[in-house]
Amino acid sequence: MTPASHNSTAIIRTERGLTIANTRITLYDVMDYVKAHYPPAFIRGLFNLTPEQMTAALAYIDAHRDAVEAEYQTVLQEAEELRHYYEAQNRALIDRLATAPPQPEMAIAWAKLKAQKAAHQAMHESP
């Protein structure tokens, strides 16, 4: 792990990218919520960050906005490519599993599930 800048060790570069030191939280994780306009206190609580870690992350993002944004876009693109790849890889398996009858040892569980589903639908259909 190496510091992302020589005067700040709060944000480091790891094999995962720009990361908040002593965590597995990347700046890209934080950026998802910053871009969605979540308040910093919510983001801090979500990732269990200290106030100092959150401040350092937001300060780094602000100070290096263009570079962080470019890396963030790359991460989003790679994630989308992976999603498409695994969807294609698993499509046949998912189709087969969706049409397969329940396994005999799961018959009781399936019967309970169907009964609960019917009760739930009846509750929402009645006035």
XYZ file of C-alpha atoms in Angstrom:
127
model
C 0.000 0.000 0.000
C 1.300 3.427 -0.883
C 0.005 6.841 0.118
C -1.974 8.462 -2.671
C -0.161 11.720 -2.026
C 3.016 12.502 -0.132
C 1.339 14.762 2.440
C -1.734 12.649 3.168
C -1.813 9.091 4.419
C -5.562 9.077 5.129
C -6.206 7.959 1.541
C -3.975 5.238 0.133
C -3.766 3.404 -3.158
C -4.225 -0.363 -2.879
C -4.932 -3.089 -5.398
C -8.589 -2.082 -4.991
C -7.877 1.551 -5.891
C -8.044 4.664 -3.745
C -8.907 3.433 -0.262
C -9.520 5.029 3.120
C -6.536 3.995 5.253
C -7.105 1.133 7.710
C -10.373 0.153 6.002
C -11.523 -1.756 2.956
C -13.691 1.176 1.914
C -12.729 2.684 -1.418
C -13.394 6.243 -2.466
C -15.546 4.739 -5.212
C -17.827 3.254 -2.529
C -18.142 6.721 -1.001
C -18.617 8.320 -4.435
C -21.711 6.186 -5.085
C -23.438 7.913 -2.180
C -21.924 11.362 -2.734
C -23.242 11.275 -6.318
C -26.679 10.250 -5.027
C -26.623 13.314 -2.690
C -26.668 11.371 0.567
C -25.540 13.450 3.557
C -22.014 12.829 4.869
C -23.366 11.702 8.254
C -25.378 8.950 6.542
C -22.390 7.819 4.472
C -20.172 7.843 7.563
C -22.650 5.688 9.476
C -23.177 3.331 6.556
C -19.468 2.547 6.280
C -18.730 2.892 10.018
C -16.149 5.616 9.403
C -14.788 8.033 11.963
C -15.484 11.733 11.426
C -11.799 12.164 10.539
C -11.927 9.395 7.921
C -15.063 10.862 6.360
C -13.570 14.351 6.316
C -10.367 13.025 4.745
C -12.310 11.132 2.067
C -14.450 14.122 1.124
C -11.442 16.462 1.191
C -9.483 14.124 -1.080
C -12.403 13.850 -3.483
C -12.746 17.650 -3.587
C -9.001 18.257 -3.985
C -8.595 15.669 -6.761
C -12.070 15.787 -8.301
C -11.051 15.228 -11.944
C -8.748 12.268 -11.239
C -11.152 10.636 -8.768
C -14.079 11.129 -11.147
C -12.126 9.553 -14.016
C -11.209 6.517 -11.890
C -14.788 6.291 -10.610
C -16.137 6.180 -14.169
C -13.635 3.430 -15.004
C -14.759 1.423 -11.959
C -18.420 1.819 -12.954
C -17.690 0.712 -16.514
C -15.729 -2.346 -15.347
C -18.515 -3.280 -12.920
C -21.088 -3.064 -15.711
C -18.928 -5.206 -18.001
C -18.557 -7.820 -15.249
C -22.295 -7.813 -14.622
C -22.991 -8.474 -18.306
C -20.335 -11.185 -18.434
C -21.709 -13.079 -15.431
C -25.308 -12.660 -16.580
C -24.362 -14.300 -19.873
C -22.363 -17.027 -18.119
C -25.212 -17.860 -15.750
C -28.222 -17.385 -18.041
C -28.561 -21.076 -18.964
C -28.154 -22.191 -15.357
C -30.714 -19.686 -14.080
C -33.213 -20.691 -16.782
C -32.755 -24.371 -15.943
C -33.150 -23.780 -12.203
C -36.226 -21.601 -12.726
C -38.043 -24.360 -14.613
C -36.861 -27.289 -12.491
C -39.390 -28.809 -10.094
C -38.646 -28.428 -6.397
C -36.392 -31.051 -4.882
C -38.317 -33.712 -2.931
C -36.614 -32.844 0.360
C -37.850 -29.263 -0.028
C -41.524 -30.194 -0.557
C -42.615 -29.151 2.953
C -40.841 -25.808 2.685
C -42.360 -25.148 -0.764
C -45.847 -26.006 0.540
C -45.416 -23.521 3.414
C -44.128 -20.877 1.031
C -47.084 -21.341 -1.341
C -49.542 -21.121 1.574
C -47.920 -17.925 2.863
C -47.923 -16.428 -0.630
C -51.626 -17.255 -1.080
C -52.466 -15.740 2.312
C -50.467 -12.618 1.488
C -52.206 -12.211 -1.884
C -55.638 -12.784 -0.326
C -54.930 -10.149 2.318
C -54.024 -7.553 -0.316
C -56.916 -8.431 -2.651
C -59.677 -8.168 -0.038
C -61.184 -4.676 0.549
